Coordinates of C-alpha atoms in Angstrom, one line a residue:
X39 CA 40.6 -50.6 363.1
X40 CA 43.7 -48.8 364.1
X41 CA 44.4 -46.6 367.4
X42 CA 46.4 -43.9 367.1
X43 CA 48.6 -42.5 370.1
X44 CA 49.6 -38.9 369.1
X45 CA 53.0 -37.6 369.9
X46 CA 53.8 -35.0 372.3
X47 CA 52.4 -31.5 371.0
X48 CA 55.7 -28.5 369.5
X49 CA 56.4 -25.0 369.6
X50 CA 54.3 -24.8 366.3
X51 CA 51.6 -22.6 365.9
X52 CA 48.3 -24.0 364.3
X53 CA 49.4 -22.0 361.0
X54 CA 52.7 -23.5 360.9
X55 CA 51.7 -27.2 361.1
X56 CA 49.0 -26.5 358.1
X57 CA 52.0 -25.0 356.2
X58 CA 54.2 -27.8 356.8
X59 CA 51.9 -30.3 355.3
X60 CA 51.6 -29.0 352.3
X61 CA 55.1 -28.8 351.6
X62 CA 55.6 -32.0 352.9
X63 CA 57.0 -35.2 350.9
X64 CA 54.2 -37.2 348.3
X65 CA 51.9 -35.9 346.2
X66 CA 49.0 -36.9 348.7
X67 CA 48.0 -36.0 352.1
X68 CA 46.5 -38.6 354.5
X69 CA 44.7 -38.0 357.3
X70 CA 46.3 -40.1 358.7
X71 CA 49.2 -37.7 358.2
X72 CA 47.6 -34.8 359.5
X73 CA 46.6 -36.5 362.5
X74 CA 50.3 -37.4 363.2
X75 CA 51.3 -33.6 362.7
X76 CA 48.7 -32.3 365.4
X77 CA 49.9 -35.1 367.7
X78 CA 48.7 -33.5 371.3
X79 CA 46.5 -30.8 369.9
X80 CA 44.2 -33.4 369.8
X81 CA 39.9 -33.2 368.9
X82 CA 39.6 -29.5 368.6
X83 CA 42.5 -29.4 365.7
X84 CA 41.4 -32.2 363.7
X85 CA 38.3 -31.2 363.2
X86 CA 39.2 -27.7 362.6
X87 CA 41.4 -28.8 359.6
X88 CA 38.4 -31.3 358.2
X89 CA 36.1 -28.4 358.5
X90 CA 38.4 -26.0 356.7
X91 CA 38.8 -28.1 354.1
X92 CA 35.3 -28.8 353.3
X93 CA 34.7 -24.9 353.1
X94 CA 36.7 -25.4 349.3
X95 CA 34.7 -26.9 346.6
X96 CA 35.5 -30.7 345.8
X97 CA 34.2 -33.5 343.2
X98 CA 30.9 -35.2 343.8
X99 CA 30.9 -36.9 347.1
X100 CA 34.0 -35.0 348.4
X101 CA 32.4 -33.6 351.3
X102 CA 31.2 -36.7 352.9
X103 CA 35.4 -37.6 352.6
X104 CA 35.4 -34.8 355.4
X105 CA 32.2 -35.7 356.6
X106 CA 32.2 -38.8 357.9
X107 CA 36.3 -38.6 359.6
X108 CA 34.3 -35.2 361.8
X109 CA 31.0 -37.6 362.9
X110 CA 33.7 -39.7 364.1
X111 CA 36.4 -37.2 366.0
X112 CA 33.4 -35.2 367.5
X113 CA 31.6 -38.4 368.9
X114 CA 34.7 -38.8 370.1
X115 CA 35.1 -35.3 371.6
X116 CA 31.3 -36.1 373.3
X117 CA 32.3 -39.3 374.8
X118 CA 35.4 -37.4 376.4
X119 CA 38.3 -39.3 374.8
X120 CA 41.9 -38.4 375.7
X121 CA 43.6 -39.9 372.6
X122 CA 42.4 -39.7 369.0
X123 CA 41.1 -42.6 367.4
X124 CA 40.0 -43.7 363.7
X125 CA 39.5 -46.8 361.7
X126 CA 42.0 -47.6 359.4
X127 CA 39.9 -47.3 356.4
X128 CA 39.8 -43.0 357.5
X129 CA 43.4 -42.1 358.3
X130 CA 43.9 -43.8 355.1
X131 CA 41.8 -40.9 353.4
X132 CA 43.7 -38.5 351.2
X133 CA 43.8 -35.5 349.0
X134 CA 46.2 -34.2 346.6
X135 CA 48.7 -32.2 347.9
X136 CA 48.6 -29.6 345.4
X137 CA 45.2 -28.8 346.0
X138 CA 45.4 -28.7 349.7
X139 CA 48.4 -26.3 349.6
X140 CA 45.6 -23.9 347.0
X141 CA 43.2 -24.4 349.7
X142 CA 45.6 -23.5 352.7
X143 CA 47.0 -20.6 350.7
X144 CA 43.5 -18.9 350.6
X145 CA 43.0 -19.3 354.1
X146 CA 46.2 -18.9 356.1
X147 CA 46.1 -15.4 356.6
X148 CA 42.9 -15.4 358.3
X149 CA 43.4 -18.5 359.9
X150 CA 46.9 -16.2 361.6
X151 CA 44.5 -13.2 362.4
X152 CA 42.7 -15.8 364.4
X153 CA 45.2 -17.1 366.4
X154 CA 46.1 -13.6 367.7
X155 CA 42.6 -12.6 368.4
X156 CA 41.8 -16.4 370.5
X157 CA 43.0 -16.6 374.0
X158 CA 41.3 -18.7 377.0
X159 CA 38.2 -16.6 378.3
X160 CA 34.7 -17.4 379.0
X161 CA 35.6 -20.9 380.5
X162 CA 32.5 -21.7 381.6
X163 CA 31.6 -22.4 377.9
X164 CA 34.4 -24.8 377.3
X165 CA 34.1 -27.1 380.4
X166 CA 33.2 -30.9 380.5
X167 CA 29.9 -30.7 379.8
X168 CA 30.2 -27.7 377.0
X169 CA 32.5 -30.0 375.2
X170 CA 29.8 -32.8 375.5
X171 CA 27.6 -30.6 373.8
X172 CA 29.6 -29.3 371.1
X173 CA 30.9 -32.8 370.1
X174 CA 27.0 -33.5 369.6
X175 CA 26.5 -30.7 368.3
X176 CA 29.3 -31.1 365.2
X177 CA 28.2 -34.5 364.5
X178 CA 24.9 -32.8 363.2
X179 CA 26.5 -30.1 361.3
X180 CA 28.7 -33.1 359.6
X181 CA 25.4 -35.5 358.7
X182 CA 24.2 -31.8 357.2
X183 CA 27.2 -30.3 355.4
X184 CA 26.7 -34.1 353.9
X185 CA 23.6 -33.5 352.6
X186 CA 23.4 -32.0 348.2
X187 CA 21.5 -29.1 350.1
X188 CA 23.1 -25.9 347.6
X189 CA 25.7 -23.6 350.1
X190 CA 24.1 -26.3 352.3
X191 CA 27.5 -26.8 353.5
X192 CA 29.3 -23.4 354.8
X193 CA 27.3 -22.5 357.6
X194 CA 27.8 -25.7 358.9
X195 CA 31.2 -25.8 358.5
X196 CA 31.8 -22.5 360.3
X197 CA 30.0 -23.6 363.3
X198 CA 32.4 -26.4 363.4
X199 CA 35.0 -23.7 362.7
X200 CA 34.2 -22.0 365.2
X201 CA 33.6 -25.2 368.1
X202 CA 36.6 -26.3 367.3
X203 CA 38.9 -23.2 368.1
X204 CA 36.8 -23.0 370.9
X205 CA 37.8 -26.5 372.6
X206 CA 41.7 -25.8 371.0
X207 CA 41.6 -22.6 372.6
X208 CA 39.9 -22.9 375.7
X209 CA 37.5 -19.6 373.8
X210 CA 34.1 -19.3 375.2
X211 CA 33.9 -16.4 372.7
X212 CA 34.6 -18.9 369.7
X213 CA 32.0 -21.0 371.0
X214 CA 29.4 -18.3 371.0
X215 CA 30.1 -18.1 367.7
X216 CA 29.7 -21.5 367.1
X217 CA 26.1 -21.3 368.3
X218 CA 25.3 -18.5 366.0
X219 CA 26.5 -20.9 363.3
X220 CA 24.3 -23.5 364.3
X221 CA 21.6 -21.4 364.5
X222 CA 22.3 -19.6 360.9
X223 CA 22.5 -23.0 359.7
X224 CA 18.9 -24.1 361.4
X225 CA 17.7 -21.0 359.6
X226 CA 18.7 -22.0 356.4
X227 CA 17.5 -25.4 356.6
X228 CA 14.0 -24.1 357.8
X229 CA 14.1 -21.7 354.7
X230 CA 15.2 -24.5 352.2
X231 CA 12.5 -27.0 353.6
X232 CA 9.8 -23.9 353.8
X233 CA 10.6 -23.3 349.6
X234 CA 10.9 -27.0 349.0
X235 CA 7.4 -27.7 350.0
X236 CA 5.9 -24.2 348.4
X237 CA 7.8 -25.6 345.1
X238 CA 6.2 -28.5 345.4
X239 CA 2.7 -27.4 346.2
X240 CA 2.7 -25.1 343.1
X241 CA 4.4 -28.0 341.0
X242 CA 1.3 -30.3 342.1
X243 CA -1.2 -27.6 341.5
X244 CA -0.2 -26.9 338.4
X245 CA -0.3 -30.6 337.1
X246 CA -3.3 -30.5 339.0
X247 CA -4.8 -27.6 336.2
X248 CA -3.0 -29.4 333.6
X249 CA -4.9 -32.9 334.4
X250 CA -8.2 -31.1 334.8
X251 CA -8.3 -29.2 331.2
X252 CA -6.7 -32.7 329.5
X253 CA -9.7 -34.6 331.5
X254 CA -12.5 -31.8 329.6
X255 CA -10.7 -32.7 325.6
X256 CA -13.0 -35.5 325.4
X257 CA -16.3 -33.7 326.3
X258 CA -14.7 -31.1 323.6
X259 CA -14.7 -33.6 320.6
X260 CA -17.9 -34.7 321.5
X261 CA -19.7 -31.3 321.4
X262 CA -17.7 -30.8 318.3
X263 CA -18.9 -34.5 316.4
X264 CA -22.3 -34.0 318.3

């Protein structure tokens, strides 16, 4: 288990520190690394990075890499924590560099348009309690952005998008729009488990039919021999 003190916060813009660690030293990135680079930015930017990063596709298993380091920064951002902390065995994640620097390349102009457009407002929606809520709230979205559910995992990854500007920015706007992604992403889930079951009902019905004329072949020889 390791505990990790972040340095005092720069004059960097979110944008900048993203570019930075791609063109850092080492043809891997840690998160451990990225963690270090936010310093004082704290919750909100970690898990906006993780949750960036698990919008690009990845090998089998990838997303739980991003997964699982979110479960643990927002139970974090629930419980109120002033410092962010994670077990050795996460900070020691990584991902090539060369692939996070294609994956920051495709996003970093919208990622500068949203900078400009964020500002503190509505800060009634990003209070004590709000933050409680939201840190909740993106452990979910992480368990399900886990799950082999097909384009299972955008919608929950822009919710967490979207929460985590929000507590970066002191945005109550950007956590409205985390709620819509929530919600979009309750909606899909309903509509997934709603054409799950109907696929299954017709699969069993079908064998059902199948079954039924298989179970009449032997009446069939017997009228024929009779």
């Amino acid at each position: 288990m390791s505990l990790v003190h972040p340095p005092s916060s720069n004059d960097r813009t979110f944008s900048q520190v993203l570019e930075a660690l791609g063109v850092a030293e080492g043809p891997t990135l840690t998160l451990g690394e990225v963690v270090e680079a936010f310093g004082d930015r704290g919750l909100g930017a970690l898990i906006l990075v993780l949750s960036l990063m698990a919008l690009f596709p990845w090998p089998p298993g990838g997303k739980a890499v991003f997964a699982l380091p979110i479960i643990l920064l927002a139970t974090e951002l629930a419980f109120q924590r002033n410092e962010v902390w994670l077990p050795r065995w996460a900070l020691r994640a990584s991902v090539s560099r060369a692939a996070y620097r294609t994956a920051v390349s495709k996003v970093i102009r919208p990622i500068r348009r949203v900078e400009n457009l964020t500002r503190p407002r509505l800060t009634f929606l990003t209070g004590a309690v709000s933050e409680v809520l939201m840190g909740l709230t993106c452990v979910v979205l992480a368990l399900i952005m886990a799950l082999p559910v097909p384009l299972g995992d955008l919608l929950p990854a822009l919710g967490m998008i979207f929460f985590a500007l929000g507590v970066m920015q002191k945005d109550g706007v950007a956590v409205l729009l985390g709620i819509l992604g929530t919600l979009a992403t309750a909606a899909y889930l309903a509509l997934i488990w709603r054409t799950a079951v109907e696929a299954a009902t017709h699969a069993a019905e079908w064998f059902a039919h199948i079954a039924g004329w298989f179970a009449h072949i032997p009446g069939w020889f017997a009228g024929l021999l009779g």
